PDB file of C-alpha atoms in Angstrom:
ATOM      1  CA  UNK A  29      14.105  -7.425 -15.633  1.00  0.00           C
ATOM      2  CA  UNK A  30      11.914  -8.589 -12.803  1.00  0.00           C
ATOM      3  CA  UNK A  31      10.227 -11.453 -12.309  1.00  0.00           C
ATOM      4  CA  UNK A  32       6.411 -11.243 -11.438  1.00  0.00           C
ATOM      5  CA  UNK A  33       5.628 -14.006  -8.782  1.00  0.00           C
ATOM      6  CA  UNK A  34       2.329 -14.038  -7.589  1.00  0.00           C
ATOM      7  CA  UNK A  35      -0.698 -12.080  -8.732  1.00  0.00           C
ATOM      8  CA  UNK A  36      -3.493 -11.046  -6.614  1.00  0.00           C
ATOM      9  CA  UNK A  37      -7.206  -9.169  -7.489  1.00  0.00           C
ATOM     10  CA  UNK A  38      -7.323  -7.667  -3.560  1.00  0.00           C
ATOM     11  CA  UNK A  39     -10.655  -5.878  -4.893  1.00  0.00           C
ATOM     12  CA  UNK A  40     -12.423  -5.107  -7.514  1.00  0.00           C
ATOM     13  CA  UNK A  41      -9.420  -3.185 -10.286  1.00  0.00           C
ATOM     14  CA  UNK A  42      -6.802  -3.632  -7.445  1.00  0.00           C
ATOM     15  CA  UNK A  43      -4.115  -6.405  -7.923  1.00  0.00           C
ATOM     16  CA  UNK A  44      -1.069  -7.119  -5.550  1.00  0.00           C
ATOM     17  CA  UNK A  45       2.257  -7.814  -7.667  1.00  0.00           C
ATOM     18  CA  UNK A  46       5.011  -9.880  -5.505  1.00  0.00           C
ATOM     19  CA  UNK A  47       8.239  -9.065  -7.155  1.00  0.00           C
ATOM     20  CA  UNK A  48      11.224 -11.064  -7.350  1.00  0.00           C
ATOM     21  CA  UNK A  49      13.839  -7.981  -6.920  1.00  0.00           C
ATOM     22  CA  UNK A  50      15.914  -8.631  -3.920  1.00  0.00           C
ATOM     23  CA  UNK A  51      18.441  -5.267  -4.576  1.00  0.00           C
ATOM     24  CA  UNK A  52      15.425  -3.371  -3.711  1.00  0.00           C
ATOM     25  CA  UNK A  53      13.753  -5.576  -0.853  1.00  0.00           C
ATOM     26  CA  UNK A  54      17.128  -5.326   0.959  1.00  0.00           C
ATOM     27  CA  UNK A  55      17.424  -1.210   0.865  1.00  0.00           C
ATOM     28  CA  UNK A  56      13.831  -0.409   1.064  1.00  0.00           C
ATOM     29  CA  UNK A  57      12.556   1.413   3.858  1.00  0.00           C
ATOM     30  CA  UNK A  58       9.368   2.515   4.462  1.00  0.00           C
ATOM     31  CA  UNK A  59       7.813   5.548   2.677  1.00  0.00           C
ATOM     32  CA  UNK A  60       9.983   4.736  -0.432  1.00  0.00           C
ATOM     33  CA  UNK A  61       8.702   4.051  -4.346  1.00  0.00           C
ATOM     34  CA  UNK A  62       9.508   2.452  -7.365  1.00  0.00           C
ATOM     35  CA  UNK A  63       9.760   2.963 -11.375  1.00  0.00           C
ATOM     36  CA  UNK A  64       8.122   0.452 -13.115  1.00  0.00           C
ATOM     37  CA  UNK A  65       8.479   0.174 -16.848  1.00  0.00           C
ATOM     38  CA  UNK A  66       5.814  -2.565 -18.178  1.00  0.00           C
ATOM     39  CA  UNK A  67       8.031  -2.937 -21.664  1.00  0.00           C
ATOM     40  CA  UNK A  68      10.473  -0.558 -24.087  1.00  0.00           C
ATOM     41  CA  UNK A  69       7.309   1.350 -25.626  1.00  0.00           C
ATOM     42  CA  UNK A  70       5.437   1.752 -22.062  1.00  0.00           C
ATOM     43  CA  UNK A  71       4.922   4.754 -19.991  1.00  0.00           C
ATOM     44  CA  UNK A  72       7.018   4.721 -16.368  1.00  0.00           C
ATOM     45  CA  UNK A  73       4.929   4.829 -13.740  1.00  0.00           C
ATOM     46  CA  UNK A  74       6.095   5.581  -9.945  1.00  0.00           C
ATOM     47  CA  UNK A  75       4.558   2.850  -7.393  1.00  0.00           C
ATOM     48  CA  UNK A  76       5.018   2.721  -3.840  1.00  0.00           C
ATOM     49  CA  UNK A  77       6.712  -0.631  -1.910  1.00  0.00           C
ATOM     50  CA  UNK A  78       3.987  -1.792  -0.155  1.00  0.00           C
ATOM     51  CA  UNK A  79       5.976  -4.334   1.121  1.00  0.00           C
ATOM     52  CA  UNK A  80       9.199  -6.232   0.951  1.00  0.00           C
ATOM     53  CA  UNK A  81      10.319  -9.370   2.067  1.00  0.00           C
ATOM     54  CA  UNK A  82      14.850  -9.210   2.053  1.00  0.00           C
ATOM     55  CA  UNK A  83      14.994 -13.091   2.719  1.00  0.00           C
ATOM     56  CA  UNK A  84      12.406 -13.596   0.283  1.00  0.00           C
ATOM     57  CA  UNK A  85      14.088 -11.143  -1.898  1.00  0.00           C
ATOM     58  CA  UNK A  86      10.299  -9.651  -2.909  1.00  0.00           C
ATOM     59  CA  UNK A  87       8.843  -6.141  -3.322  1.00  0.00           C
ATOM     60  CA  UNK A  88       4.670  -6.497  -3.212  1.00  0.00           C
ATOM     61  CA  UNK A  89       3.209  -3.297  -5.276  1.00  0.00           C
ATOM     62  CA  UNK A  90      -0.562  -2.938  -5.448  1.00  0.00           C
ATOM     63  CA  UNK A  91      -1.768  -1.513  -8.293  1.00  0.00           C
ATOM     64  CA  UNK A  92      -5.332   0.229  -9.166  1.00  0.00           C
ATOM     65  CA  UNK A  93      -6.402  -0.788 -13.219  1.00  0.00           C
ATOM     66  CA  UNK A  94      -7.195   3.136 -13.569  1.00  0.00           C
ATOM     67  CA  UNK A  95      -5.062   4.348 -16.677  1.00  0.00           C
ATOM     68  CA  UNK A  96      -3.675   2.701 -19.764  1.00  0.00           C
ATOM     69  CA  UNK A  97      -0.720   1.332 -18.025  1.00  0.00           C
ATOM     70  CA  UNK A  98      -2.011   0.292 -14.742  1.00  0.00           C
ATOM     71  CA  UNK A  99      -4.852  -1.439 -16.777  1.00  0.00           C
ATOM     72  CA  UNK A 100      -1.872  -3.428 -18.768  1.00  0.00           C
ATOM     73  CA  UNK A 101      -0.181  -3.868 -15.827  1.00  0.00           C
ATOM     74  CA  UNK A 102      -3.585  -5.690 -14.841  1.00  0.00           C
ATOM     75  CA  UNK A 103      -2.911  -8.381 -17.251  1.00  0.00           C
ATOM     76  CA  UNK A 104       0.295  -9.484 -16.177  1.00  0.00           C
ATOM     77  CA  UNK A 105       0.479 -12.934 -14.451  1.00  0.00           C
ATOM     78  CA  UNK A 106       2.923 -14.794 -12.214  1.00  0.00           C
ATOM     79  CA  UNK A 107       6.198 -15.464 -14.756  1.00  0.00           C
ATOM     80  CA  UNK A 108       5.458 -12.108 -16.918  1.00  0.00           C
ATOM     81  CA  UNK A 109       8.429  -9.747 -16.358  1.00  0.00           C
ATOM     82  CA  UNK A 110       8.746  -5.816 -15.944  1.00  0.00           C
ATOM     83  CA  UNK A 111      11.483  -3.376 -15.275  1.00  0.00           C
ATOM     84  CA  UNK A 112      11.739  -1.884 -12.104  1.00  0.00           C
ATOM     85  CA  UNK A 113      13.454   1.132 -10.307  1.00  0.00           C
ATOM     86  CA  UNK A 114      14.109   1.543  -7.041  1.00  0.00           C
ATOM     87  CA  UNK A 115      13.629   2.133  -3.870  1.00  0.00           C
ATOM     88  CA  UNK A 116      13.736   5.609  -4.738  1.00  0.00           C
ATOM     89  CA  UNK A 117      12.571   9.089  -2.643  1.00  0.00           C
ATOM     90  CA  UNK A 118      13.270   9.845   0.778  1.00  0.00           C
ATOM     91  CA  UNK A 119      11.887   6.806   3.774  1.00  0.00           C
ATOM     92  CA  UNK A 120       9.881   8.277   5.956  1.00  0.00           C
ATOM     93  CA  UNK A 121      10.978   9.499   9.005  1.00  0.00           C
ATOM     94  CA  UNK A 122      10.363   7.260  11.620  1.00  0.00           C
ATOM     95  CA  UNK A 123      11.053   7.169  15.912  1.00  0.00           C
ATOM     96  CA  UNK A 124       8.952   6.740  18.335  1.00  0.00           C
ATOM     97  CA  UNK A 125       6.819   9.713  19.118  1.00  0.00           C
ATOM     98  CA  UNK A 126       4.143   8.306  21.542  1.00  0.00           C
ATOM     99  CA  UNK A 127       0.889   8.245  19.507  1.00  0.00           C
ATOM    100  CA  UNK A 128       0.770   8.286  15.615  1.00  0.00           C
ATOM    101  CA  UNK A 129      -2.383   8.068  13.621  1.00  0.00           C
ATOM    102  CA  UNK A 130      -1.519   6.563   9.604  1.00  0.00           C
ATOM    103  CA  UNK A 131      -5.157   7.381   7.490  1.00  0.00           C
ATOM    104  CA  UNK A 132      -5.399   5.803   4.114  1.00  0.00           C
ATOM    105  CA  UNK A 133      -8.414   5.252   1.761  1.00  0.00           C
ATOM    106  CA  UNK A 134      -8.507   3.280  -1.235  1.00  0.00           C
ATOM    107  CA  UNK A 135      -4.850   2.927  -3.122  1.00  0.00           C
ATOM    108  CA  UNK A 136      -3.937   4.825  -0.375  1.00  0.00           C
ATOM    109  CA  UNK A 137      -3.847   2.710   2.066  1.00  0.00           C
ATOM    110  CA  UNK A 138      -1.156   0.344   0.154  1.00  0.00           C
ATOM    111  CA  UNK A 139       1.696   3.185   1.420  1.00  0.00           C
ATOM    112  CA  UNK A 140       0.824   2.875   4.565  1.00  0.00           C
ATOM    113  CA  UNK A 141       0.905  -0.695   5.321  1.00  0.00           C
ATOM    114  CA  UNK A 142       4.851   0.190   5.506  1.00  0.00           C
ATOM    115  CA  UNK A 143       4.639   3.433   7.387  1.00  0.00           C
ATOM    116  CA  UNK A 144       2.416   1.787   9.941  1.00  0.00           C
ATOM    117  CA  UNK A 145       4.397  -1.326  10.500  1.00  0.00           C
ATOM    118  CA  UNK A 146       7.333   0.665  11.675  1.00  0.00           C
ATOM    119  CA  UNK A 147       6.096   3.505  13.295  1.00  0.00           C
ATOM    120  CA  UNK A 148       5.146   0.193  15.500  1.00  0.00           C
ATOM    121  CA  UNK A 149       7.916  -1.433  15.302  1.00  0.00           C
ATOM    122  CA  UNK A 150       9.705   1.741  17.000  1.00  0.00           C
ATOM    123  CA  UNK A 151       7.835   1.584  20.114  1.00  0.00           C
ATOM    124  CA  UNK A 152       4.870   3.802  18.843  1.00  0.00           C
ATOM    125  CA  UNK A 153       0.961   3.372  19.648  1.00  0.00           C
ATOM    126  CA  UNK A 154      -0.522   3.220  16.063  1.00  0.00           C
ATOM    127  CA  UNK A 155      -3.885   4.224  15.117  1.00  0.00           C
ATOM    128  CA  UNK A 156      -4.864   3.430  11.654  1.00  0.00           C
ATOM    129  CA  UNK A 157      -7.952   5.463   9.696  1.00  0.00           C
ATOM    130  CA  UNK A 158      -8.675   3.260   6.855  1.00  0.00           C
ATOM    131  CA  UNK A 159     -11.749   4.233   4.146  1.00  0.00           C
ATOM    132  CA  UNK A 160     -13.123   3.282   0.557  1.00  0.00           C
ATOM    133  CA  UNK A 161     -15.861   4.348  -1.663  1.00  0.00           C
ATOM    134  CA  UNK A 162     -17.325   0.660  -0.446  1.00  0.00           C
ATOM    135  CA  UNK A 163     -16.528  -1.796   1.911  1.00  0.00           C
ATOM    136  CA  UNK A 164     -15.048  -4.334  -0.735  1.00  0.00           C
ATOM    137  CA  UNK A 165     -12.779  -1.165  -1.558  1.00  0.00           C
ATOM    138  CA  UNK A 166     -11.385  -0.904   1.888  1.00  0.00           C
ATOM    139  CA  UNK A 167      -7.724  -2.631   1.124  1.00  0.00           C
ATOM    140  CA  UNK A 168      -5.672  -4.777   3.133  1.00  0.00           C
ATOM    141  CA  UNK A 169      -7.062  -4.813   6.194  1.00  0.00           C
ATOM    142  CA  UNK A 170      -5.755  -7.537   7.677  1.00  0.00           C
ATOM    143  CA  UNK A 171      -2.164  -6.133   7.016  1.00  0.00           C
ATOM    144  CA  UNK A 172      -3.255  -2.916   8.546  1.00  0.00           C
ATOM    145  CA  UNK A 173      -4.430  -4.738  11.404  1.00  0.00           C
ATOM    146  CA  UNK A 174      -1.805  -6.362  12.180  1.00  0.00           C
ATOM    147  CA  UNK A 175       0.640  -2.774  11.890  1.00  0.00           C
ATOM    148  CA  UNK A 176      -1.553  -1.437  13.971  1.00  0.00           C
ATOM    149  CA  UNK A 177      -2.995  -0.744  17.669  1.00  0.00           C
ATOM    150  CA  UNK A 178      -6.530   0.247  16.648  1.00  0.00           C
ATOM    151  CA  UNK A 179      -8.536   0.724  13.851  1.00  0.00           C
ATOM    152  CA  UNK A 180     -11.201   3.034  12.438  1.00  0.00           C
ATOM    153  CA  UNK A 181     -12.841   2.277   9.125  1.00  0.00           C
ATOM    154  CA  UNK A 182     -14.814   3.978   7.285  1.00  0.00           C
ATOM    155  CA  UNK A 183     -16.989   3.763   4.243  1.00  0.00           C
ATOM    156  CA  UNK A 184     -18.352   6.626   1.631  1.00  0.00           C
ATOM    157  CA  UNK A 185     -21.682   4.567   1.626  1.00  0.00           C
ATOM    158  CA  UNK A 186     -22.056   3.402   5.039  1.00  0.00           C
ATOM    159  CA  UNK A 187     -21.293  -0.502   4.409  1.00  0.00           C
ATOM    160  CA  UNK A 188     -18.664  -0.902   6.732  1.00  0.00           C
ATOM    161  CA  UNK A 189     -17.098   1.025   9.644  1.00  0.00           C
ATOM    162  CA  UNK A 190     -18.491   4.703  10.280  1.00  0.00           C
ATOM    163  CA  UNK A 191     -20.483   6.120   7.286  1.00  0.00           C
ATOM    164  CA  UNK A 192     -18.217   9.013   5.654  1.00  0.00           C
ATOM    165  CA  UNK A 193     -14.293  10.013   5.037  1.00  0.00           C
ATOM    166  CA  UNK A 194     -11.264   8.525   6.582  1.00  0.00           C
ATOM    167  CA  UNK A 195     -11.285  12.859   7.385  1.00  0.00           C
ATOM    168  CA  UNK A 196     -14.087  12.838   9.281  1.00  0.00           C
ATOM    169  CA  UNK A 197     -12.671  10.023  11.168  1.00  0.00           C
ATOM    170  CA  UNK A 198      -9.648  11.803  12.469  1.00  0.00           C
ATOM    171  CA  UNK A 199     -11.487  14.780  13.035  1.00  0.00           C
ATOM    172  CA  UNK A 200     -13.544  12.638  15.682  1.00  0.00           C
ATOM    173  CA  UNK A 201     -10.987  10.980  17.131  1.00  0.00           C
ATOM    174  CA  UNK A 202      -9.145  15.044  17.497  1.00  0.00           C
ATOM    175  CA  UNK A 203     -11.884  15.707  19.101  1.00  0.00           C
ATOM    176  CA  UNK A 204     -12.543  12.946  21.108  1.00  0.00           C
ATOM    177  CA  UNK A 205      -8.775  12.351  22.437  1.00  0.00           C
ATOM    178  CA  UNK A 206      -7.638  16.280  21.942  1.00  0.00           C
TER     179      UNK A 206
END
């Protein structure tokens, strides 16, 4: 079992989980997921690494309170344990390519966080596309930021960023750089 250290509301029905796991902080690379089993009559549910931390020995997930399990899940606090999986699925492949663009919106922006931080870390120029229903729904944007060369937001209402999809967004900037 796991040890839940820190719990974080990062928006309205998103949480951040730091994980004590350090088996799976060591291995993980980016693009990889987990199995996380809340208790012996729960459901497993697959959730990506967001981030780990080897020294640290930590594995953040961030979670959306959507279904019955994620909405449990919710609940937990810092000391509650789960069982966890992992890392499991292929990393992503990663070099340096020149240019990449990483577009996430809402909880999926949490997978990217990795994906972003070392397509930079190779040598790459990394343009993030980042969106959300709402502004306060626009995730981890200082993480991003920091993983990144440049940023676009975007926002379904217009609140923050250019008004309309993280889609639209790359179709611009296709169109703009092509």
């Amino acid at each position: 079992m796991a040890e839940i250290l820190e719990v974080d509301e990062i928006a309205p029905q998103f949480k951040r989980f730091v994980v004590h796991e350090p088996a799976i902080a060591r291995k993980h690379q980016a693009g990889q997921f987990v199995i996380v089993l809340l208790h012996d009559h729960g459901e497993r549910i697959p959730l990506t690494i967001a981030d780990a931390d080897a020294e640290a020995g930590t594995i953040t997930l961030v979670v959306q309170e959507i279904g019955k399990t994620t909405m449990e899940m919710g609940t937990m606090k810092a000391g509650d344990s789960l069982e966890v999986v992992g890392p499991l699925g292929a990393p992503t492949h990663i070099e340096k390519v020149g240019t990449c663009v990483c577009v996430g919106g809402g909880a999926g922006i949490a997978p990217m966080l990795p994906i972003a931080r070392a397509m930079k870390d190779a040598g790459n120029h990394v343009v993030s596309i980042l969106g959300g229903r709402t502004k306060e729904l626009v995730i981890m944007r200082e993480e991003m930021e920091a993983a990144s060369n440049e940023m676009i937001y975007t926002t379904d209402d217009g609140s923050f960023g250019k008004k309309g999809l993280v889609t639209h967004a790359l179709q611009d900037l296709i169109d703009d750089r092509g």
